[in-house]
């Protein structure tokens, strides 16, 4: 089932999400819903707070090329356990901040530890877009948005656009 995505500004997008204690069937269903919502948007990642659930859960799939098999990843309690000195700059977007993009610089490679949908501990090093995306999603669990890396003026400008968009969306019903 697709779930509505919260649009910035929303207090739930600024809160720290709670660690998952047990990977229950209900949480697996939430992960499936989030993947469906992400693919439909379309997006390459989604964090539970973006659908109003304050649990430490993210999903991602950064395979963008036609013909390549999808690689949906479900991560409970994801943690960056190592980051490279080398950095990478990507033009980031966010499904909670539609149609706004900006360059963000982050570590180029990150090693992430997480619990998968079967409750097993996993560890992997990501690079390229995968590294950018997993850091962007983990930031969501800390109540941090990519616009928080921008200069205050640019952030305010984007926030004002989003307030206007939300007003128009509410008027349209
Ligand atoms: O967290 C989110 O809101 C999802 C976001 C993830 C992200 C994008 C770019 C850099 C870092 C993290 C998105 O998926 S925005 C949409 C997007 O980037 C995209 C959509 C379709 C095809 C390819 C990319
Ligand atoms: Zn986002």
CSV table of N, CA and C and ligand atoms in Angstrom, one decimal:
chain,number,residue,atom,x,y,z
A,1,UNK,N,0.8,-1.2,0.0
A,1,UNK,CA,0.0,0.0,0.0
A,1,UNK,C,0.9,1.3,0.0
A,2,UNK,N,0.5,2.2,-0.9
A,2,UNK,CA,1.3,3.4,-1.0
A,2,UNK,C,0.9,4.3,0.2
A,3,UNK,N,1.9,5.1,0.7
A,3,UNK,CA,1.6,6.0,1.8
A,3,UNK,C,1.9,7.4,1.4
A,4,UNK,N,1.1,8.3,2.0
A,4,UNK,CA,1.4,9.8,1.6
A,4,UNK,C,2.8,10.2,2.2
A,5,UNK,N,3.5,11.0,1.4
A,5,UNK,CA,4.8,11.5,1.9
A,5,UNK,C,4.6,12.9,2.5
A,6,UNK,N,5.2,13.1,3.7
A,6,UNK,CA,5.1,14.4,4.3
A,6,UNK,C,5.9,15.4,3.5
A,7,UNK,N,5.4,16.6,3.5
A,7,UNK,CA,6.2,17.7,2.8
A,7,UNK,C,6.7,18.7,3.8
A,8,UNK,N,8.0,19.1,3.7
A,8,UNK,CA,8.6,20.1,4.5
A,8,UNK,C,7.9,21.4,4.3
A,9,UNK,N,7.6,22.2,5.4
A,9,UNK,CA,8.0,22.0,6.8
A,9,UNK,C,6.9,21.2,7.5
A,10,UNK,N,7.4,20.2,8.3
A,10,UNK,CA,6.5,19.4,9.1
A,10,UNK,C,7.3,19.0,10.3
A,11,UNK,N,6.8,19.2,11.5
A,11,UNK,CA,7.6,18.9,12.7
A,11,UNK,C,8.1,17.5,12.8
A,12,UNK,N,7.4,16.5,12.2
A,12,UNK,CA,7.8,15.1,12.2
A,12,UNK,C,9.1,14.9,11.5
A,13,UNK,N,9.4,15.8,10.5
A,13,UNK,CA,10.6,15.7,9.7
A,13,UNK,C,11.8,16.2,10.4
A,14,UNK,N,11.6,16.9,11.6
A,14,UNK,CA,12.7,17.5,12.4
A,14,UNK,C,13.0,16.6,13.6
A,15,UNK,N,12.3,15.5,13.8
A,15,UNK,CA,12.4,14.7,15.1
A,15,UNK,C,13.4,13.6,14.9
A,16,UNK,N,14.0,13.1,16.0
A,16,UNK,CA,14.9,12.0,15.9
A,16,UNK,C,14.1,10.7,16.1
A,17,UNK,N,14.3,9.8,15.1
A,17,UNK,CA,13.5,8.5,15.1
A,17,UNK,C,14.0,7.5,16.2
A,18,UNK,N,13.1,6.6,16.6
A,18,UNK,CA,13.4,5.7,17.7
A,18,UNK,C,14.0,4.4,17.1
A,19,UNK,N,15.0,3.8,17.8
A,19,UNK,CA,15.5,2.5,17.4
A,19,UNK,C,14.5,1.4,17.3
A,20,UNK,N,14.6,0.5,16.4
A,20,UNK,CA,13.7,-0.6,16.3
A,20,UNK,C,14.2,-1.7,17.2
A,21,UNK,N,13.3,-2.3,18.0
A,21,UNK,CA,13.7,-3.3,19.0
A,21,UNK,C,13.6,-4.7,18.4
A,22,UNK,N,12.5,-4.8,17.6
A,22,UNK,CA,12.2,-6.2,17.1
A,22,UNK,C,11.6,-6.0,15.7
A,23,UNK,N,12.2,-6.8,14.7
A,23,UNK,CA,11.7,-6.6,13.4
A,23,UNK,C,10.4,-7.5,13.2
A,24,UNK,N,9.3,-6.8,13.5
A,24,UNK,CA,8.0,-7.5,13.5
A,24,UNK,C,7.4,-7.6,12.1
A,25,UNK,N,6.3,-8.4,11.9
A,25,UNK,CA,5.6,-8.4,10.7
A,25,UNK,C,5.1,-7.0,10.3
A,26,UNK,N,4.6,-6.3,11.3
A,26,UNK,CA,4.1,-4.9,11.0
A,26,UNK,C,5.2,-4.0,10.4
A,27,UNK,N,6.4,-4.2,10.9
A,27,UNK,CA,7.5,-3.3,10.4
A,27,UNK,C,7.9,-3.8,9.0
A,28,UNK,N,7.8,-5.1,8.8
A,28,UNK,CA,8.2,-5.6,7.4
A,28,UNK,C,7.1,-5.1,6.4
A,29,UNK,N,5.9,-5.0,6.9
A,29,UNK,CA,4.8,-4.5,6.0
A,29,UNK,C,5.0,-3.0,5.7
A,30,UNK,N,5.5,-2.3,6.8
A,30,UNK,CA,5.8,-0.9,6.6
A,30,UNK,C,6.9,-0.7,5.6
A,31,UNK,N,8.0,-1.6,5.7
A,31,UNK,CA,9.1,-1.5,4.7
A,31,UNK,C,8.6,-1.7,3.3
A,32,UNK,N,7.7,-2.7,3.1
A,32,UNK,CA,7.2,-3.0,1.8
A,32,UNK,C,6.4,-1.8,1.3
A,33,UNK,N,5.6,-1.2,2.1
A,33,UNK,CA,4.8,0.0,1.8
A,33,UNK,C,5.7,1.1,1.3
A,34,UNK,N,6.8,1.3,2.1
A,34,UNK,CA,7.8,2.4,1.8
A,34,UNK,C,8.5,2.1,0.4
A,35,UNK,N,8.8,0.9,0.1
A,35,UNK,CA,9.4,0.6,-1.2
A,35,UNK,C,8.4,0.9,-2.3
A,36,UNK,N,7.2,0.5,-2.1
A,36,UNK,CA,6.1,0.8,-3.1
A,36,UNK,C,6.0,2.3,-3.3
A,37,UNK,N,6.0,3.0,-2.2
A,37,UNK,CA,5.8,4.5,-2.2
A,37,UNK,C,7.0,5.1,-2.9
A,38,UNK,N,8.3,4.6,-2.6
A,38,UNK,CA,9.5,5.1,-3.2
A,38,UNK,C,9.5,4.9,-4.7
A,39,UNK,N,9.2,3.6,-5.2
A,39,UNK,CA,9.3,3.3,-6.6
A,39,UNK,C,8.2,4.1,-7.4
A,40,UNK,N,7.1,4.3,-6.7
A,40,UNK,CA,6.0,5.1,-7.4
A,40,UNK,C,6.3,6.6,-7.6
A,41,UNK,N,7.1,7.1,-6.6
A,41,UNK,CA,7.2,8.6,-6.6
A,41,UNK,C,7.7,9.3,-7.9
A,42,UNK,N,8.8,8.9,-8.6
A,42,UNK,CA,9.7,7.9,-8.2
A,42,UNK,C,10.9,8.5,-7.4
A,43,UNK,N,11.5,7.6,-6.6
A,43,UNK,CA,12.7,8.1,-5.8
A,43,UNK,C,13.7,6.9,-5.7
A,44,UNK,N,14.8,7.2,-5.1
A,44,UNK,CA,15.8,6.2,-4.9
A,44,UNK,C,16.0,5.9,-3.4
A,45,UNK,N,15.3,6.5,-2.5
A,45,UNK,CA,15.4,6.3,-1.1
A,45,UNK,C,14.1,6.8,-0.4
A,46,UNK,N,13.9,6.3,0.8
A,46,UNK,CA,12.8,6.9,1.6
A,46,UNK,C,13.1,6.5,3.1
A,47,UNK,N,12.8,7.4,4.0
A,47,UNK,CA,13.0,7.1,5.4
A,47,UNK,C,11.6,7.1,6.1
A,48,UNK,N,11.4,6.3,7.1
A,48,UNK,CA,10.1,6.1,7.8
A,48,UNK,C,9.5,7.5,8.2
A,49,UNK,N,10.3,8.4,8.8
A,49,UNK,CA,9.7,9.7,9.2
A,49,UNK,C,9.0,10.5,8.0
A,50,UNK,N,9.5,10.2,6.8
A,50,UNK,CA,8.8,10.8,5.7
A,50,UNK,C,7.4,10.4,5.4
A,51,UNK,N,7.1,9.2,6.0
A,51,UNK,CA,5.7,8.7,5.9
A,51,UNK,C,5.0,8.8,7.3
A,52,UNK,N,5.6,9.6,8.2
A,52,UNK,CA,5.1,9.9,9.5
A,52,UNK,C,5.3,8.9,10.6
A,53,UNK,N,6.2,7.9,10.3
A,53,UNK,CA,6.5,6.8,11.3
A,53,UNK,C,7.9,7.1,11.9
A,54,UNK,N,7.9,7.3,13.2
A,54,UNK,CA,9.2,7.7,13.8
A,54,UNK,C,10.1,6.5,14.3
A,55,UNK,N,10.2,5.5,13.4
A,55,UNK,CA,11.1,4.4,13.7
A,55,UNK,C,12.3,4.5,12.8
A,56,UNK,N,13.4,3.9,13.2
A,56,UNK,CA,14.7,4.0,12.5
A,56,UNK,C,14.7,2.9,11.4
A,57,UNK,N,14.0,3.3,10.3
A,57,UNK,CA,13.9,2.4,9.1
A,57,UNK,C,14.1,3.2,7.8
A,58,UNK,N,14.9,2.7,6.9
A,58,UNK,CA,15.1,3.4,5.6
A,58,UNK,C,15.0,2.3,4.5
A,59,UNK,N,14.6,2.7,3.3
A,59,UNK,CA,14.7,1.8,2.2
A,59,UNK,C,15.4,2.6,1.1
A,60,UNK,N,16.1,1.8,0.2
A,60,UNK,CA,16.7,2.5,-0.9
A,60,UNK,C,17.0,1.5,-2.1
A,61,UNK,N,17.0,2.1,-3.3
A,61,UNK,CA,17.4,1.3,-4.4
A,61,UNK,C,17.9,2.3,-5.5
A,62,UNK,N,19.3,2.4,-5.6
A,62,UNK,CA,19.9,3.4,-6.5
A,62,UNK,C,20.2,2.9,-7.9
A,63,UNK,N,19.6,1.7,-8.2
A,63,UNK,CA,19.8,1.2,-9.6
A,63,UNK,C,18.9,2.1,-10.5
A,64,UNK,N,19.5,2.8,-11.4
A,64,UNK,CA,18.7,3.7,-12.2
A,64,UNK,C,18.7,3.3,-13.7
A,65,UNK,N,19.7,2.4,-14.1
A,65,UNK,CA,19.8,2.1,-15.5
A,65,UNK,C,18.8,1.1,-15.9
A,66,UNK,N,18.2,1.3,-17.1
A,66,UNK,CA,17.2,0.4,-17.7
A,66,UNK,C,17.8,-0.9,-17.9
A,67,UNK,N,17.1,-2.0,-17.6
A,67,UNK,CA,17.7,-3.3,-17.9
A,67,UNK,C,18.4,-3.9,-16.7
A,68,UNK,N,18.9,-3.1,-15.8
A,68,UNK,CA,19.6,-3.6,-14.6
A,68,UNK,C,18.5,-4.1,-13.6
A,69,UNK,N,18.8,-5.2,-12.9
A,69,UNK,CA,17.8,-5.7,-11.9
A,69,UNK,C,17.8,-4.7,-10.7
A,70,UNK,N,16.5,-4.6,-10.2
A,70,UNK,CA,16.4,-3.7,-9.0
A,70,UNK,C,17.2,-4.3,-7.8
A,71,UNK,N,17.6,-3.4,-6.9
A,71,UNK,CA,18.2,-3.9,-5.7
A,71,UNK,C,17.6,-3.2,-4.4
A,72,UNK,N,16.4,-3.6,-4.1
A,72,UNK,CA,15.8,-2.9,-2.9
A,72,UNK,C,16.5,-3.3,-1.6
A,73,UNK,N,16.9,-2.3,-0.9
A,73,UNK,CA,17.5,-2.6,0.4
A,73,UNK,C,16.6,-2.0,1.5
A,74,UNK,N,16.4,-2.8,2.6
A,74,UNK,CA,15.6,-2.4,3.7
A,74,UNK,C,16.6,-2.4,4.9
A,75,UNK,N,16.7,-1.3,5.6
A,75,UNK,CA,17.7,-1.2,6.7
A,75,UNK,C,17.0,-0.7,8.0
A,76,UNK,N,17.0,-1.6,9.0
A,76,UNK,CA,16.5,-1.1,10.3
A,76,UNK,C,17.8,-0.7,11.1
A,77,UNK,N,17.6,0.3,11.9
A,77,UNK,CA,18.7,0.9,12.7
A,77,UNK,C,20.0,1.0,12.0
A,78,UNK,N,20.0,1.7,10.8
A,78,UNK,CA,21.3,1.8,10.0
A,78,UNK,C,22.3,2.8,10.7
A,79,UNK,N,23.5,2.4,10.7
A,79,UNK,CA,24.6,3.2,11.3
A,79,UNK,C,25.8,3.3,10.4
A,80,UNK,N,26.3,4.5,10.2
A,80,UNK,CA,27.6,4.7,9.5
A,80,UNK,C,28.7,4.3,10.5
A,81,UNK,N,29.5,3.3,10.2
A,81,UNK,CA,30.5,2.9,11.1
A,81,UNK,C,31.9,3.3,10.6
A,82,UNK,N,32.0,3.7,9.3
A,82,UNK,CA,33.3,4.3,8.8
A,82,UNK,C,33.0,5.2,7.6
A,83,UNK,N,33.7,6.3,7.5
A,83,UNK,CA,33.5,7.2,6.4
A,83,UNK,C,34.9,7.5,5.8
A,84,UNK,N,34.9,7.7,4.5
A,84,UNK,CA,36.2,8.0,3.8
A,84,UNK,C,36.5,9.5,4.1
A,85,UNK,N,37.8,9.8,4.0
A,85,UNK,CA,38.3,11.2,4.0
A,85,UNK,C,37.9,11.9,2.7
A,86,UNK,N,37.9,11.2,1.7
A,86,UNK,CA,37.6,11.7,0.3
A,86,UNK,C,36.1,12.1,0.3
A,87,UNK,N,35.8,13.2,-0.3
A,87,UNK,CA,34.4,13.6,-0.4
A,87,UNK,C,33.9,13.6,-1.8
A,88,UNK,N,32.6,13.7,-1.9
A,88,UNK,CA,31.9,13.7,-3.2
A,88,UNK,C,30.8,14.7,-3.1
A,89,UNK,N,30.5,15.4,-4.2
A,89,UNK,CA,29.4,16.4,-4.2
A,89,UNK,C,28.4,15.9,-5.2
A,90,UNK,N,27.1,15.8,-4.8
A,90,UNK,CA,26.0,15.4,-5.6
A,90,UNK,C,24.9,16.4,-5.6
A,91,UNK,N,24.2,16.6,-6.6
A,91,UNK,CA,23.0,17.4,-6.6
A,91,UNK,C,21.9,16.6,-6.0
A,92,UNK,N,21.5,16.9,-4.8
A,92,UNK,CA,20.5,16.1,-4.1
A,92,UNK,C,19.1,16.6,-4.2
A,93,UNK,N,18.1,15.7,-4.1
A,93,UNK,CA,16.7,16.1,-4.1
A,93,UNK,C,16.1,15.4,-2.9
A,94,UNK,N,14.8,15.6,-2.7
A,94,UNK,CA,14.2,15.0,-1.5
A,94,UNK,C,12.7,14.9,-1.9
A,95,UNK,N,12.1,13.7,-1.6
A,95,UNK,CA,10.7,13.6,-1.9
A,95,UNK,C,9.8,14.4,-1.0
A,96,UNK,N,10.4,14.9,0.1
A,96,UNK,CA,9.7,15.8,1.1
A,96,UNK,C,9.9,17.2,0.7
A,97,UNK,N,10.7,17.5,-0.3
A,97,UNK,CA,11.0,18.9,-0.8
A,97,UNK,C,10.9,18.8,-2.3
A,98,UNK,N,9.7,18.6,-2.9
A,98,UNK,CA,9.7,18.3,-4.3
A,98,UNK,C,10.2,19.5,-5.2
A,99,UNK,N,10.9,19.0,-6.2
A,99,UNK,CA,11.4,19.9,-7.3
A,99,UNK,C,12.4,20.9,-6.8
A,100,UNK,N,13.1,20.6,-5.7
A,100,UNK,CA,14.2,21.5,-5.3
A,100,UNK,C,15.5,20.6,-5.2
A,101,UNK,N,16.5,21.1,-5.8
A,101,UNK,CA,17.8,20.4,-5.8
A,101,UNK,C,18.9,21.3,-5.4
A,102,UNK,N,20.0,20.7,-4.8
A,102,UNK,CA,21.1,21.5,-4.4
A,102,UNK,C,22.3,20.6,-4.2
A,103,UNK,N,23.5,21.1,-4.5
A,103,UNK,CA,24.8,20.4,-4.3
A,103,UNK,C,25.0,20.2,-2.8
A,104,UNK,N,25.3,19.0,-2.4
A,104,UNK,CA,25.7,18.7,-1.0
A,104,UNK,C,27.0,17.8,-1.0
A,105,UNK,N,27.9,18.2,-0.2
A,105,UNK,CA,29.2,17.4,-0.1
A,105,UNK,C,29.2,16.5,1.1
A,106,UNK,N,29.5,15.2,0.8
A,106,UNK,CA,29.5,14.2,1.9
A,106,UNK,C,30.7,13.3,1.7
A,107,UNK,N,31.0,12.5,2.7
A,107,UNK,CA,32.1,11.4,2.4
A,107,UNK,C,31.7,10.6,1.2
A,108,UNK,N,32.7,10.3,0.4
A,108,UNK,CA,32.5,9.6,-0.8
A,108,UNK,C,32.2,8.1,-0.6
A,109,UNK,N,32.8,7.5,0.4
A,109,UNK,CA,32.5,6.1,0.7
A,109,UNK,C,32.1,6.0,2.2
A,110,UNK,N,31.1,5.1,2.5
A,110,UNK,CA,30.7,4.9,3.9
A,110,UNK,C,30.4,3.4,4.1
A,111,UNK,N,30.8,2.9,5.3
A,111,UNK,CA,30.5,1.6,5.6
A,111,UNK,C,29.3,1.7,6.6
A,112,UNK,N,28.3,0.9,6.3
A,112,UNK,CA,27.0,1.0,7.0
A,112,UNK,C,26.7,-0.4,7.6
A,113,UNK,N,26.3,-0.4,8.9
A,113,UNK,CA,25.8,-1.6,9.6
A,113,UNK,C,24.3,-1.4,9.8
A,114,UNK,N,23.6,-2.5,9.5
A,114,UNK,CA,22.1,-2.4,9.7
A,114,UNK,C,21.5,-3.8,10.0
A,115,UNK,N,20.2,-3.8,10.4
A,115,UNK,CA,19.5,-5.1,10.5
A,115,UNK,C,18.6,-5.2,9.3
A,116,UNK,N,18.6,-6.4,8.6
A,116,UNK,CA,17.8,-6.5,7.4
A,116,UNK,C,16.4,-7.0,7.8
A,117,UNK,N,15.6,-7.2,6.7
A,117,UNK,CA,14.2,-7.5,7.0
A,117,UNK,C,14.0,-8.9,7.6
A,118,UNK,N,15.1,-9.7,7.6
A,118,UNK,CA,15.0,-11.0,8.3
A,118,UNK,C,15.6,-11.0,9.7
A,119,UNK,N,16.0,-9.8,10.1
A,119,UNK,CA,16.5,-9.6,11.5
A,119,UNK,C,18.0,-9.9,11.6
A,120,UNK,N,18.7,-10.1,10.4
A,120,UNK,CA,20.1,-10.4,10.4
A,120,UNK,C,20.9,-9.2,10.3
A,121,UNK,N,22.1,-9.2,11.0
A,121,UNK,CA,23.0,-8.0,11.0
A,121,UNK,C,23.8,-8.0,9.7
A,122,UNK,N,23.8,-6.9,9.0
A,122,UNK,CA,24.5,-6.7,7.7
A,122,UNK,C,25.5,-5.6,7.8
A,123,UNK,N,26.5,-5.7,7.0
A,123,UNK,CA,27.5,-4.6,6.9
A,123,UNK,C,28.0,-4.5,5.4
A,124,UNK,N,28.1,-3.3,4.9
A,124,UNK,CA,28.5,-3.1,3.5
A,124,UNK,C,29.1,-1.7,3.3
A,125,UNK,N,30.1,-1.6,2.4
A,125,UNK,CA,30.6,-0.3,2.1
A,125,UNK,C,30.0,0.2,0.7
A,126,UNK,N,29.5,1.4,0.8
A,126,UNK,CA,28.8,2.0,-0.4
A,126,UNK,C,29.7,3.1,-1.0
A,127,UNK,N,29.6,3.3,-2.3
A,127,UNK,CA,30.2,4.4,-2.9
A,127,UNK,C,29.2,5.1,-3.9
A,128,UNK,N,29.7,6.1,-4.6
A,128,UNK,CA,28.8,6.8,-5.6
A,128,UNK,C,27.5,7.2,-5.0
A,129,UNK,N,26.4,7.1,-5.9
A,129,UNK,CA,25.1,7.5,-5.5
A,129,UNK,C,24.6,6.8,-4.3
A,130,UNK,N,25.0,5.5,-4.2
A,130,UNK,CA,24.5,4.7,-3.0
A,130,UNK,C,25.0,5.3,-1.7
A,131,UNK,N,26.3,5.8,-1.7
A,131,UNK,CA,26.8,6.4,-0.5
A,131,UNK,C,26.1,7.7,-0.1
A,132,UNK,N,25.8,8.5,-1.2
A,132,UNK,CA,25.1,9.7,-1.0
A,132,UNK,C,23.7,9.5,-0.4
A,133,UNK,N,23.0,8.5,-1.1
A,133,UNK,CA,21.6,8.3,-0.7
A,133,UNK,C,21.5,7.7,0.7
A,134,UNK,N,22.4,6.7,1.0
A,134,UNK,CA,22.3,6.1,2.4
A,134,UNK,C,22.5,7.2,3.5
A,135,UNK,N,23.5,8.1,3.2
A,135,UNK,CA,23.7,9.2,4.2
A,135,UNK,C,22.5,10.1,4.3
A,136,UNK,N,21.9,10.5,3.1
A,136,UNK,CA,20.7,11.3,3.1
A,136,UNK,C,19.6,10.7,3.9
A,137,UNK,N,19.4,9.4,3.7
A,137,UNK,CA,18.3,8.7,4.4
A,137,UNK,C,18.6,8.6,5.9
A,138,UNK,N,19.8,8.3,6.3
A,138,UNK,CA,20.2,8.2,7.7
A,138,UNK,C,20.0,9.6,8.4
A,139,UNK,N,20.3,10.7,7.7
A,139,UNK,CA,20.1,12.0,8.1
A,139,UNK,C,18.6,12.2,8.5
A,140,UNK,N,17.7,11.7,7.6
A,140,UNK,CA,16.2,11.8,7.9
A,140,UNK,C,15.9,11.2,9.3
A,141,UNK,N,16.6,10.2,9.7
A,141,UNK,CA,16.3,9.5,11.0
A,141,UNK,C,16.8,10.4,12.2
A,142,UNK,N,17.7,11.4,11.8
A,142,UNK,CA,18.2,12.3,12.9
A,142,UNK,C,17.4,13.7,12.8
A,143,UNK,N,16.4,13.7,11.9
A,143,UNK,CA,15.6,14.9,11.8
A,143,UNK,C,16.3,16.0,11.0
A,144,UNK,N,17.3,15.5,10.1
A,144,UNK,CA,18.1,16.4,9.3
A,144,UNK,C,17.7,16.3,7.8
A,145,UNK,N,17.6,17.4,7.2
A,145,UNK,CA,17.2,17.5,5.7
A,145,UNK,C,18.4,18.0,4.9
A,146,UNK,N,18.5,17.7,3.6
A,146,UNK,CA,19.6,18.1,2.8
A,146,UNK,C,19.7,19.7,2.8
A,147,UNK,N,18.6,20.4,3.0
A,147,UNK,CA,18.6,21.8,3.0
A,147,UNK,C,19.3,22.4,4.2
A,148,UNK,N,19.5,21.5,5.3
A,148,UNK,CA,20.2,22.0,6.5
A,148,UNK,C,21.7,22.2,6.2
A,149,UNK,N,22.2,21.6,5.0
A,149,UNK,CA,23.6,21.8,4.7
A,149,UNK,C,23.8,23.1,3.9
A,150,UNK,N,22.7,23.8,3.5
A,150,UNK,CA,22.8,25.0,2.6
A,150,UNK,C,22.9,26.2,3.4
A,151,UNK,N,23.3,27.3,2.7
A,151,UNK,CA,23.4,28.6,3.4
A,151,UNK,C,21.9,29.0,3.9
A,152,UNK,N,21.8,29.7,5.0
A,152,UNK,CA,20.5,30.1,5.6
A,152,UNK,C,19.5,30.7,4.6
A,153,UNK,N,20.1,31.6,3.7
A,153,UNK,CA,19.2,32.3,2.8
A,153,UNK,C,18.6,31.4,1.8
A,154,UNK,N,19.4,30.5,1.3
A,154,UNK,CA,18.9,29.5,0.3
A,154,UNK,C,17.9,28.5,0.9
A,155,UNK,N,18.2,28.1,2.2
A,155,UNK,CA,17.3,27.2,2.9
A,155,UNK,C,15.9,27.9,3.1
A,156,UNK,N,16.0,29.2,3.5
A,156,UNK,CA,14.7,30.0,3.8
A,156,UNK,C,13.9,30.1,2.5
A,157,UNK,N,14.6,30.3,1.4
A,157,UNK,CA,14.0,30.5,0.1
A,157,UNK,C,13.2,29.2,-0.3
A,158,UNK,N,13.9,28.0,-0.1
A,158,UNK,CA,13.2,26.7,-0.4
A,158,UNK,C,12.1,26.5,0.6
A,159,UNK,N,12.3,26.8,1.8
A,159,UNK,CA,11.2,26.6,2.8
A,159,UNK,C,10.0,27.4,2.5
A,160,UNK,N,10.2,28.7,2.1
A,160,UNK,CA,9.0,29.5,1.7
A,160,UNK,C,8.3,28.9,0.5
A,161,UNK,N,9.1,28.4,-0.5
A,161,UNK,CA,8.4,27.8,-1.7
A,161,UNK,C,7.6,26.6,-1.2
A,162,UNK,N,8.1,25.8,-0.3
A,162,UNK,CA,7.3,24.7,0.2
A,162,UNK,C,6.1,25.0,1.0
A,163,UNK,N,6.1,26.1,1.7
A,163,UNK,CA,5.0,26.6,2.5
A,163,UNK,C,3.9,27.0,1.5
A,164,UNK,N,4.3,27.6,0.4
A,164,UNK,CA,3.4,28.1,-0.7
A,164,UNK,C,2.8,26.8,-1.3
A,165,UNK,N,3.6,25.9,-1.7
A,165,UNK,CA,3.2,24.6,-2.3
A,165,UNK,C,2.1,23.9,-1.5
A,166,UNK,N,2.4,23.8,-0.1
A,166,UNK,CA,1.5,23.1,0.8
A,166,UNK,C,0.2,23.8,0.8
A,167,UNK,N,0.2,25.2,0.8
A,167,UNK,CA,-1.0,26.0,0.8
A,167,UNK,C,-1.8,25.7,-0.4
A,168,UNK,N,-1.2,25.6,-1.6
A,168,UNK,CA,-1.9,25.4,-2.8
A,168,UNK,C,-2.4,24.0,-2.9
A,169,UNK,N,-1.6,23.0,-2.3
A,169,UNK,CA,-2.1,21.6,-2.3
A,169,UNK,C,-3.3,21.5,-1.4
A,170,UNK,N,-3.3,22.2,-0.3
A,170,UNK,CA,-4.5,22.1,0.7
A,170,UNK,C,-5.7,22.7,0.0
A,171,UNK,N,-5.5,23.8,-0.7
A,171,UNK,CA,-6.6,24.5,-1.4
A,171,UNK,C,-7.2,23.6,-2.5
A,172,UNK,N,-6.3,22.9,-3.2
A,172,UNK,CA,-6.8,22.0,-4.3
A,172,UNK,C,-7.5,20.7,-3.7
A,173,UNK,N,-7.3,20.5,-2.4
A,173,UNK,CA,-7.9,19.3,-1.7
A,173,UNK,C,-7.1,18.1,-2.0
B,1,LIG,O1,14.9,10.8,0.8
B,1,LIG,C1,14.3,11.1,-0.2
B,1,LIG,O2,13.5,12.0,-0.1
B,1,LIG,C2,14.5,10.4,-1.5
B,1,LIG,C3,15.5,11.1,-2.4
B,1,LIG,C4,16.8,10.4,-2.1
B,1,LIG,C5,18.0,11.1,-2.7
B,1,LIG,C6,18.1,11.7,-3.9
B,1,LIG,C7,19.3,12.3,-4.4
B,1,LIG,C8,20.4,12.3,-3.6
B,1,LIG,C9,20.3,11.8,-2.4
B,1,LIG,C10,19.2,11.2,-1.9
B,1,LIG,C11,15.0,10.9,-3.8
B,1,LIG,O3,14.9,9.8,-4.3
B,1,LIG,S1,14.7,12.3,-4.7
B,1,LIG,C12,14.3,11.7,-6.4
B,1,LIG,C13,15.5,11.3,-7.1
B,1,LIG,O4,16.6,11.6,-6.8
B,1,LIG,C14,15.3,10.4,-8.3
B,1,LIG,C15,14.1,10.1,-8.8
B,1,LIG,C16,14.0,9.2,-9.9
B,1,LIG,C17,15.2,8.7,-10.5
B,1,LIG,C18,16.4,9.1,-10.0
B,1,LIG,C19,16.5,9.9,-8.9
B,2,LIG,ZN1,14.9,13.1,1.6
